[in-house]
Every structure is written in structure tokens, then in C-alpha cells.
Amino acid sequence: DGGITQSPKYLFRKEGQNVTLSCEQNLNHDAMYWYRQDPGQGLRLIYYSQIVNDFQKGDIAEGYSVSREKKESFPLTVTSAQKNPTAFYLCASSIGPTGYEQYFGPGTRLTVT
Amino acid sequence: QKEVEQNSGPLSVPEGAIASLNCTYSDRGSQSFFWYRQYSGKSPELIMFIYSNGDKEDGRFTAQLNKASQYVSLLIRDSQPSDSATYLCAVTGANNLFFGTGTRLTVIP
């Protein structure tokens, strides 16, 4: 089955710890995205990547880092510098960067205490 | 001004009625428009896309686009309780999509 996988589904961490969220796709899509969603709010773009070894900051990149070493994978690290990391994190991919629909993974719910 | 605006709702309709969801956008250069459905606690699921002015129908769903007025709408005919969800409107930007905050729809049995 083609699709986007994110792991884990739920993640709990203590303050001050870095944590890495996994995102893998087997759709052969070039572009991948990370969003954050807080309760009752819309999607906010953290980072996006249009091709391997290249990525761009979104609207709320501070406290986050990414890598894109393989076309299939786009992991997100939430660092201790992120002031309010508890949120629902969504990874998405699209065939190309502009004008194309994005498909979402199931999401990772991160709780930091 | 936000790039994409939606009425947050909640919008309540009785089962079997038509639900009408609206979205306005600010960038006249936007070319592609999408509707996503998001159930509580789940990720968004693409249900419709439209590129040209006019209507596009897919089953019980109809997307309507008016580029001159910069609005896009989603009609759901014969609404079912399973349609109860938040509906997100998305519009293409320079390198990605701009999402609205969503309209919460409740279909009352």
C-alpha cells in the first residue's frame, strides 16, 4: 500500500529533551512538509522540502530542525529550544511543490511535561 | 489579512439536508483549491480539488470556485452523521498550501 507513515502515534517527553518524529512516504513524492496543529487551530507550516538535501523554513521554524537525506524520509526534531512543543504534528507530501494536493500521514501527538 | 478565511462554525444541519461551507482567499494568483475533511483526533483527508471556475461534482460533494470573487465553497448533499467533522479549505501559495482554520460541521440525526 502506498502512503505516508508517521511514528510514533503518541510521544511523551520531559522538558529539556530533544525528540525526533519520523515521517516516511512510499508515494515517490518530491515534496514533503511538516505542520503543527494546536487544539481548535489551523495548520501551521514548520518546514518543507522540495527535493532531497534541500529544505526551507516555514512560518514557525524556531525550535525545530529537519533533514532530507532520502526522498522517502523527512524526520523532524523538536529541540529543547521550542517553548511550547506539546501539539499534534502532521507530515504531508505532494508530487511537486506548487499547485499539487498534499496527502497527510496519521500524525504524532507529542506531549512534553 | 489571512490568506484563507473560513467561518469556524459550528455549522449544524439536520440529516439529509445540504451543508454549505464557504472559504475566501486573498491571493488572486492562486490556481488550485482543495477541501480536506478532518475527524476529531485524526489527520486531514483530501476530499475535493478544483482548478477552474464553476462547479465540480463528486458523489454527494460539489466544489464551487469563483476566482473573480475569490471564494470557493463545498456543498454536501444528503448530509449524514458521518459527515460530522472539521472541513479545511486550502489554497496554493508560492511553494506550498495555505490552510484555513476550518469549519466544524455537525449533522444532527
XYZ file of C-alpha atoms in Angstrom:
222
model
C 0.000 0.000 0.000
C 1.221 3.474 -0.859
C 1.069 6.086 1.799
C 2.682 8.165 4.487
C 3.616 6.739 7.845
C 4.448 8.621 11.000
C 5.762 7.159 14.167
C 5.128 7.011 16.976
C 1.430 7.851 17.238
C 1.850 9.196 20.774
C 5.059 10.504 22.297
C 5.767 11.724 25.801
C 8.904 13.618 26.771
C 10.265 15.649 29.623
C 11.138 19.305 29.192
C 14.683 19.875 28.027
C 14.855 16.750 25.885
C 15.147 16.743 22.122
C 12.789 14.386 20.322
C 12.688 13.196 16.704
C 9.465 12.440 14.866
C 9.597 10.071 11.954
C 7.905 10.555 8.569
C 8.236 8.115 5.670
C 6.425 8.035 2.314
C 6.415 5.482 -0.487
C 4.408 7.597 -2.928
C 7.518 8.741 -4.811
C 6.611 12.324 -3.986
C 9.249 15.009 -4.330
C 7.922 17.458 -1.742
C 7.375 16.875 1.961
C 6.038 19.102 4.715
C 5.744 19.338 8.479
C 2.810 21.079 10.135
C 1.814 21.688 13.684
C -1.803 21.795 14.823
C -2.914 23.070 18.225
C -6.404 22.457 19.625
C -9.026 24.461 17.756
C -6.447 25.979 15.444
C -5.421 25.567 11.858
C -2.303 24.029 10.398
C 0.928 25.960 10.761
C 3.848 25.142 8.489
C 7.117 24.312 10.240
C 9.436 23.197 7.430
C 9.130 21.940 3.889
C 11.403 20.235 1.412
C 11.010 20.256 -2.352
C 13.921 17.944 -3.180
C 16.455 15.760 -1.419
C 19.125 17.634 0.556
C 17.165 20.859 0.466
C 14.587 22.295 2.860
C 13.057 25.639 3.721
C 11.720 27.221 6.886
C 8.006 27.674 7.208
C 6.136 30.091 9.411
C 7.148 28.645 12.779
C 10.578 27.004 12.300
C 12.164 28.266 15.530
C 13.000 25.393 17.875
C 12.698 22.754 15.145
C 15.142 21.115 12.754
C 14.780 18.735 9.805
C 16.838 16.732 7.358
C 16.086 15.303 3.918
C 18.799 12.773 3.129
C 16.455 10.418 1.284
C 13.438 11.126 -0.900
C 11.278 8.878 1.252
C 12.146 10.317 4.636
C 11.743 13.720 6.300
C 12.319 13.486 10.079
C 11.522 16.417 12.366
C 13.470 17.125 15.551
C 11.751 19.134 18.236
C 14.542 20.708 20.242
C 14.578 21.932 23.811
C 14.539 25.474 22.391
C 10.925 25.060 21.289
C 8.997 26.884 24.011
C 5.661 25.142 23.679
C 6.218 21.808 21.927
C 3.057 19.982 23.018
C 0.943 19.669 19.852
C -0.298 17.392 17.082
C 2.383 17.086 14.392
C 1.409 16.280 10.832
C 3.643 15.254 7.970
C 2.459 15.623 4.379
C 3.787 15.030 0.891
C 2.931 16.100 -2.644
C 4.097 15.185 -6.141
C 5.534 18.642 -6.634
C 5.865 21.806 -4.590
C 3.310 24.085 -6.190
C -0.265 23.565 -7.245
C -0.466 19.976 -6.138
C -2.572 18.398 -3.454
C -0.900 17.300 -0.244
C -1.525 13.969 1.430
C -1.166 13.630 5.158
C 0.206 10.969 7.432
C -1.736 9.907 10.549
C 0.107 12.364 12.795
C 2.114 12.202 16.018
C 0.702 13.632 19.209
C 3.583 14.965 21.308
C 3.192 15.784 24.973
C 6.025 17.484 26.831
C 5.822 17.873 30.590
C -5.479 39.736 6.425
C -5.235 35.956 6.493
C -4.574 34.191 3.217
C -7.541 31.873 3.672
C -10.591 32.592 5.795
C -13.363 30.264 6.883
C -16.233 30.610 9.297
C -15.219 28.455 12.262
C -18.804 27.411 12.929
C -20.087 25.230 14.323
C -22.459 24.660 11.452
C -25.324 22.346 12.328
C -27.590 20.761 9.732
C -30.199 18.004 10.016
C -29.542 14.649 8.431
C -30.485 14.662 4.755
C -30.044 18.421 4.331
C -27.466 20.272 2.244
C -24.450 21.598 4.130
C -22.769 24.646 2.604
C -19.219 25.516 3.595
C -17.514 28.678 2.386
C -13.966 29.912 2.071
C -12.417 33.168 0.838
C -8.806 33.740 -0.131
C -6.640 36.794 -0.622
C -4.110 35.836 -3.336
C -5.581 36.404 -6.788
C -2.738 34.344 -8.233
C -3.846 31.129 -6.527
C -4.552 28.421 -9.061
C -5.560 25.314 -7.138
C -8.085 24.847 -4.373
C -8.653 21.920 -2.055
C -11.081 20.722 0.574
C -9.955 18.445 3.377
C -12.048 16.674 5.977
C -10.612 16.169 9.447
C -12.287 13.995 12.022
C -11.559 14.758 15.646
C -8.127 13.461 16.614
C -7.285 12.381 13.058
C -5.264 13.842 10.222
C -6.796 15.778 7.293
C -8.091 13.751 4.355
C -8.362 15.232 0.866
C -11.935 15.048 -0.426
C -12.118 17.518 -3.320
C -9.940 19.697 -5.504
C -10.894 22.264 -8.119
C -8.827 24.307 -10.551
C -11.331 26.026 -12.840
C -14.210 28.395 -12.268
C -17.538 26.684 -11.883
C -18.721 23.515 -10.216
C -17.119 20.130 -9.776
C -19.192 17.241 -8.509
C -18.034 14.009 -6.892
C -20.768 11.892 -5.389
C -22.513 13.891 -2.680
C -19.849 16.591 -2.761
C -19.775 19.650 -5.033
C -16.947 22.170 -5.019
C -17.642 25.619 -6.442
C -14.987 28.131 -7.446
C -15.382 31.810 -8.294
C -11.964 33.343 -8.929
C -13.341 36.818 -9.626
C -14.889 36.942 -6.164
C -12.079 34.899 -4.630
C -14.217 32.334 -2.942
C -14.543 28.600 -3.001
C -17.317 26.579 -1.448
C -18.170 22.971 -0.680
C -21.699 21.624 -0.786
C -22.533 18.316 0.850
C -25.860 16.897 -0.288
C -27.892 14.409 1.748
C -25.718 15.091 4.800
C -25.047 12.100 7.028
C -23.956 11.955 10.680
C -20.664 10.507 9.395
C -20.029 13.849 7.655
C -19.647 15.496 11.066
C -16.080 16.775 11.025
C -13.991 19.888 10.521
C -13.575 20.911 6.889
C -10.385 22.691 5.892
C -10.072 24.849 2.813
C -6.603 25.047 1.235
C -5.283 27.336 -1.481
C -1.969 27.196 -3.330
C 0.721 29.716 -2.457
C 4.203 30.203 -3.881
C 5.681 26.960 -2.587
C 3.001 25.248 -0.536
C -0.608 25.400 0.531
C -2.297 27.935 2.748
C -4.893 26.366 5.011
C -7.909 27.947 6.600
C -8.662 27.239 10.248
C -11.600 25.046 9.272
C -15.359 24.946 9.715
C -16.783 22.443 12.168
C -19.848 20.690 10.757
C -22.316 18.745 12.863
C -25.008 16.661 11.166
C -27.907 16.032 13.520
C -29.651 12.648 13.144
